[in-house]
mmCIF file of C-alpha atoms in Angstrom:
data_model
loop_
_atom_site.group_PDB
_atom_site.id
_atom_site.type_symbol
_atom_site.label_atom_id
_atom_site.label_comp_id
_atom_site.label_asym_id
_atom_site.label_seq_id
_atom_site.Cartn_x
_atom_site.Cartn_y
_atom_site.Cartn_z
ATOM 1 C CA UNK H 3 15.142 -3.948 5.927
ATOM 2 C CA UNK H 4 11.598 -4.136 5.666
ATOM 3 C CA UNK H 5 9.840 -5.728 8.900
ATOM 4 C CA UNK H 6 6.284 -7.651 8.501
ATOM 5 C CA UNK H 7 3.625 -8.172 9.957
ATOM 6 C CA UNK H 8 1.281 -11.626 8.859
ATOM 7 C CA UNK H 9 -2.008 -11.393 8.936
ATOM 8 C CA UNK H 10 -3.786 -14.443 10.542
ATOM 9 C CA UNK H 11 -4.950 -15.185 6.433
ATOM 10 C CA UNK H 12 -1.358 -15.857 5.439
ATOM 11 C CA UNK H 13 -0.571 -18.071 8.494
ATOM 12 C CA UNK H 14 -3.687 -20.041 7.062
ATOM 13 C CA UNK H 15 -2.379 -20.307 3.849
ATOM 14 C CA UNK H 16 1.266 -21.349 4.911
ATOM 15 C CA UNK H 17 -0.433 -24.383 7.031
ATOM 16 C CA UNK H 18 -2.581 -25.585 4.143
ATOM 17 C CA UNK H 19 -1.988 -29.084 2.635
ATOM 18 C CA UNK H 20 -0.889 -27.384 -0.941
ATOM 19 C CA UNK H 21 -0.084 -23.467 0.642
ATOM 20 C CA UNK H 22 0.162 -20.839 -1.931
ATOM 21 C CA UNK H 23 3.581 -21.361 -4.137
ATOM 22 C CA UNK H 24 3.640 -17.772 -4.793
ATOM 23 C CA UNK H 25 3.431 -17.334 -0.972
ATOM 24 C CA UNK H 26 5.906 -19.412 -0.023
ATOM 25 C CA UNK H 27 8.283 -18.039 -2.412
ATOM 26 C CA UNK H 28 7.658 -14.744 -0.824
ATOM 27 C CA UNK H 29 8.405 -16.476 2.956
ATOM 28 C CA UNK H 30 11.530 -18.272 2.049
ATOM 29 C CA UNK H 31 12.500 -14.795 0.578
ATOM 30 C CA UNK H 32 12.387 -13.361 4.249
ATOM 31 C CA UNK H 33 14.969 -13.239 7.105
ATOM 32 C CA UNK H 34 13.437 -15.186 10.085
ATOM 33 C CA UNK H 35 14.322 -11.860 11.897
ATOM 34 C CA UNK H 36 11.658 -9.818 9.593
ATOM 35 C CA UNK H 37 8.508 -11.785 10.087
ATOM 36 C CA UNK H 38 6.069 -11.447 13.147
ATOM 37 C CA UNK H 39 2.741 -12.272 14.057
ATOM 38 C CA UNK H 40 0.254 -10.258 16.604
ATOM 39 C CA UNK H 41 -1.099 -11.866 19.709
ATOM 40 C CA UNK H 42 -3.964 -11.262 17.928
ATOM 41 C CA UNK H 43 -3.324 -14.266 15.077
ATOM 42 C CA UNK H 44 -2.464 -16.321 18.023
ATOM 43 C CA UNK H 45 -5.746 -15.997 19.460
ATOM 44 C CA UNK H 46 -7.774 -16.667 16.345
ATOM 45 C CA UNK H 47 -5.768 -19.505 15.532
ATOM 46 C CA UNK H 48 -6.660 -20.802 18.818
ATOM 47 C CA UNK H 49 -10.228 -20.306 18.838
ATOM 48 C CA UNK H 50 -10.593 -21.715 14.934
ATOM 49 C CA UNK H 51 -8.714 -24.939 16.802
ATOM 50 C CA UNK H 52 -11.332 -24.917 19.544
ATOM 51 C CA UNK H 53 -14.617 -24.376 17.614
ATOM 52 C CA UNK H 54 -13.284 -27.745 15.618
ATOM 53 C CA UNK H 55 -15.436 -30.761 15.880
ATOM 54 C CA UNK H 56 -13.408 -33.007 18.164
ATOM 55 C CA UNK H 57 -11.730 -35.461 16.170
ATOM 56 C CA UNK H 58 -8.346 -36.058 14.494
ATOM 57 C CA UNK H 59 -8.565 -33.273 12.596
ATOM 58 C CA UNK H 60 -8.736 -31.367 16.156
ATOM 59 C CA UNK H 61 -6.226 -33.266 17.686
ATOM 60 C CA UNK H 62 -3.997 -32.799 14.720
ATOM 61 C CA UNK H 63 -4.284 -29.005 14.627
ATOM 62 C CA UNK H 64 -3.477 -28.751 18.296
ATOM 63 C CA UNK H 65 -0.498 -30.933 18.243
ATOM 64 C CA UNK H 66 0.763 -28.524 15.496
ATOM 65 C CA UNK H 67 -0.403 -25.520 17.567
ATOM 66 C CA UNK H 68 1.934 -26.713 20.444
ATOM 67 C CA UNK H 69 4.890 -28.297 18.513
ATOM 68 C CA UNK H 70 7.484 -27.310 17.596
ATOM 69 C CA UNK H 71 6.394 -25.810 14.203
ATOM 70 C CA UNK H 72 3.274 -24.168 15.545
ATOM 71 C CA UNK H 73 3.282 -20.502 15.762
ATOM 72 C CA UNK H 74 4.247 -19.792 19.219
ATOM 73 C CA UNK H 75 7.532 -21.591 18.585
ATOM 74 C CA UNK H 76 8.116 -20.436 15.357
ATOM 75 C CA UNK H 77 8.037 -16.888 16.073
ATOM 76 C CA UNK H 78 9.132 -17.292 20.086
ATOM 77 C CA UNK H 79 10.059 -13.352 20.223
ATOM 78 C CA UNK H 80 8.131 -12.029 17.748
ATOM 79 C CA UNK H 81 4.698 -12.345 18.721
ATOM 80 C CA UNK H 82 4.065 -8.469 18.819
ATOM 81 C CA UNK H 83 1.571 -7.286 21.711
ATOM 82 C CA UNK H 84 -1.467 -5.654 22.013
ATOM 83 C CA UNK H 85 -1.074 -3.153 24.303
ATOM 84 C CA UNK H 86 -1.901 0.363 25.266
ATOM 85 C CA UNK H 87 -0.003 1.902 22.665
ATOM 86 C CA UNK H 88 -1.810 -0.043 20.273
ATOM 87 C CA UNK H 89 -4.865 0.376 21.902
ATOM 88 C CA UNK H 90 -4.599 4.405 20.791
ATOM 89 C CA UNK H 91 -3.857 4.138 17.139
ATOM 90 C CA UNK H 92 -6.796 1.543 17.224
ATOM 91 C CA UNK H 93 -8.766 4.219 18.009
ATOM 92 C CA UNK H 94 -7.803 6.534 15.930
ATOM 93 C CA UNK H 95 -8.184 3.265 13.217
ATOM 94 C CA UNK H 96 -11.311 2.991 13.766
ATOM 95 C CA UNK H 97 -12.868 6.549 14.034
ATOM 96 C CA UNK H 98 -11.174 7.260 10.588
ATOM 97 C CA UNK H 99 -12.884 4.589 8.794
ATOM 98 C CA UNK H 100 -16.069 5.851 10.380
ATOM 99 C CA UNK H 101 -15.159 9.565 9.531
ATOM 100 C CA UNK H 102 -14.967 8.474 6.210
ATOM 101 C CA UNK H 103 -18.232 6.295 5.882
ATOM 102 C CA UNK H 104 -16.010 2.934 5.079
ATOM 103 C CA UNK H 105 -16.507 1.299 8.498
ATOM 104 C CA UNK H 106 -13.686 -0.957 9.502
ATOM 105 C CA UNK H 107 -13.460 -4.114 10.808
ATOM 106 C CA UNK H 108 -12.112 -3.977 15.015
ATOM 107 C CA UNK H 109 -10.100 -7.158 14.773
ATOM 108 C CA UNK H 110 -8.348 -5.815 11.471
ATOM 109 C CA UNK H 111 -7.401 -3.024 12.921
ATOM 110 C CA UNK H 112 -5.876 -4.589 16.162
ATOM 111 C CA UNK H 113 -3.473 -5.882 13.596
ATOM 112 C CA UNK H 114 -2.948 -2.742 11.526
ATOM 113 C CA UNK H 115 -2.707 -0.894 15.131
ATOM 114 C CA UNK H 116 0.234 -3.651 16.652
ATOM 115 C CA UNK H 117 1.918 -3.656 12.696
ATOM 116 C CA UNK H 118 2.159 0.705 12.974
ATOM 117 C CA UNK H 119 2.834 0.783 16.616
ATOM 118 C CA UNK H 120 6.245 -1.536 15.840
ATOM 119 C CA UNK H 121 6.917 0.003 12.452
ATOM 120 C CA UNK H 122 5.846 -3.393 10.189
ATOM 121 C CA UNK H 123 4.060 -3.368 6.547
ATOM 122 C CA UNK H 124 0.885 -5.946 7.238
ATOM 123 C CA UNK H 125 1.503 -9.217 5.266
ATOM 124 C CA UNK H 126 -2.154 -9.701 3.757
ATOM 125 C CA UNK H 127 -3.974 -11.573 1.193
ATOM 126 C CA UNK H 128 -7.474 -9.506 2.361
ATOM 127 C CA UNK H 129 -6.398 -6.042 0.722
ATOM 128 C CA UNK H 130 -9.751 -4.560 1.188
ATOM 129 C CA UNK H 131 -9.682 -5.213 4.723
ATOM 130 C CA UNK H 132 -6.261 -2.867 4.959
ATOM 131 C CA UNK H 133 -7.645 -0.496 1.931
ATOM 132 C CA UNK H 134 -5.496 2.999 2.623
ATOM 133 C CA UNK H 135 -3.219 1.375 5.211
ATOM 134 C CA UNK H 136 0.725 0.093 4.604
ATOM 135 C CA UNK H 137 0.324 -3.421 3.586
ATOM 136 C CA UNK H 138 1.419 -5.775 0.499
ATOM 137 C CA UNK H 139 0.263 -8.794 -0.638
ATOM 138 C CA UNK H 140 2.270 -12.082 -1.168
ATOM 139 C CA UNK H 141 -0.161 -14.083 -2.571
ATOM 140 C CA UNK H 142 0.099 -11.665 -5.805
ATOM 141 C CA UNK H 143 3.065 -11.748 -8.567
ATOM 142 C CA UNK H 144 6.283 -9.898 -7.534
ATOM 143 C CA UNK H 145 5.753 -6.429 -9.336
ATOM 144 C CA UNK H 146 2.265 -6.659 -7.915
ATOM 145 C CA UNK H 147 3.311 -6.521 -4.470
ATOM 146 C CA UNK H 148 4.737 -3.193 -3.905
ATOM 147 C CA UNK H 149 3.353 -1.842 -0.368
ATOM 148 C CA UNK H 150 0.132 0.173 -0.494
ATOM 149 C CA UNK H 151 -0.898 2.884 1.968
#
């Protein structure tokens, strides 16, 4: 069985007022077992909390963050490191896309690095960002979604 990775973009979508149907079809779809996020996502989440105005808006965001249906509890063992491992095909990441003149983005990569290093597909709606990497995407219809590399 396939194990993925979600990119921060599709934890977005899933905690939007009216998420992607299409997405959630493709969640509900998925063992528990088979989903991960990187440290990574946790971190942006985090920071897009932080750089909130305060307000309830804030407040509500980091009472979600924290609860029980906030991404550290909801994946509680399968929040997949960044480590030194990862660190080395994030290198090699990187100096490709520069080898080949299509420069890629270092916090991207992180994720593609953590998804290789623990044998996942990347879970993305931002295909361009994973262009020539193993990812699908979700967000498009079923036949659509058949993993690129």
């Amino acid at each position: 069985m396939t194990r993925y990775l979600l990119d921060t973009n599709i934890i977005s979508d899933v905690t939007k007022p009216e998420p992607s149907e299409r997405l959630m079809s493709w969640m509900r779809q998925q063992p528990d077992e088979n989903l991960y996020i990187s440290s990574l996502t946790l971190a942006e989440i985090r920071r897009g909390i932080l750089e909130k105005p305060a307000g309830k808006k804030r407040r509500a965001l980091q009472r979600w963050f924290s609860g029980p249906q906030g991404p550290q509890a909801l994946f509680a063992g399968r929040v997949l490191p960044f480590d030194s491992e990862a660190g080395l095909v994030w290198a090699r990441l990187m100096a490709e896309g520069t080898a080949q003149g299509r420069p890629r983005s270092a916090l991207d990569m992180i994720i593609a690095s953590v998804a290789e290093v623990n044998d996942c597909t990347i879970a993305t709606g931002n295909e361009q960002h994973f262009k020539g990497l193993r990812f699908i995407n979700p967000l498009r219809e079923p036949e659509e979604m058949r993993p690129s590399r």
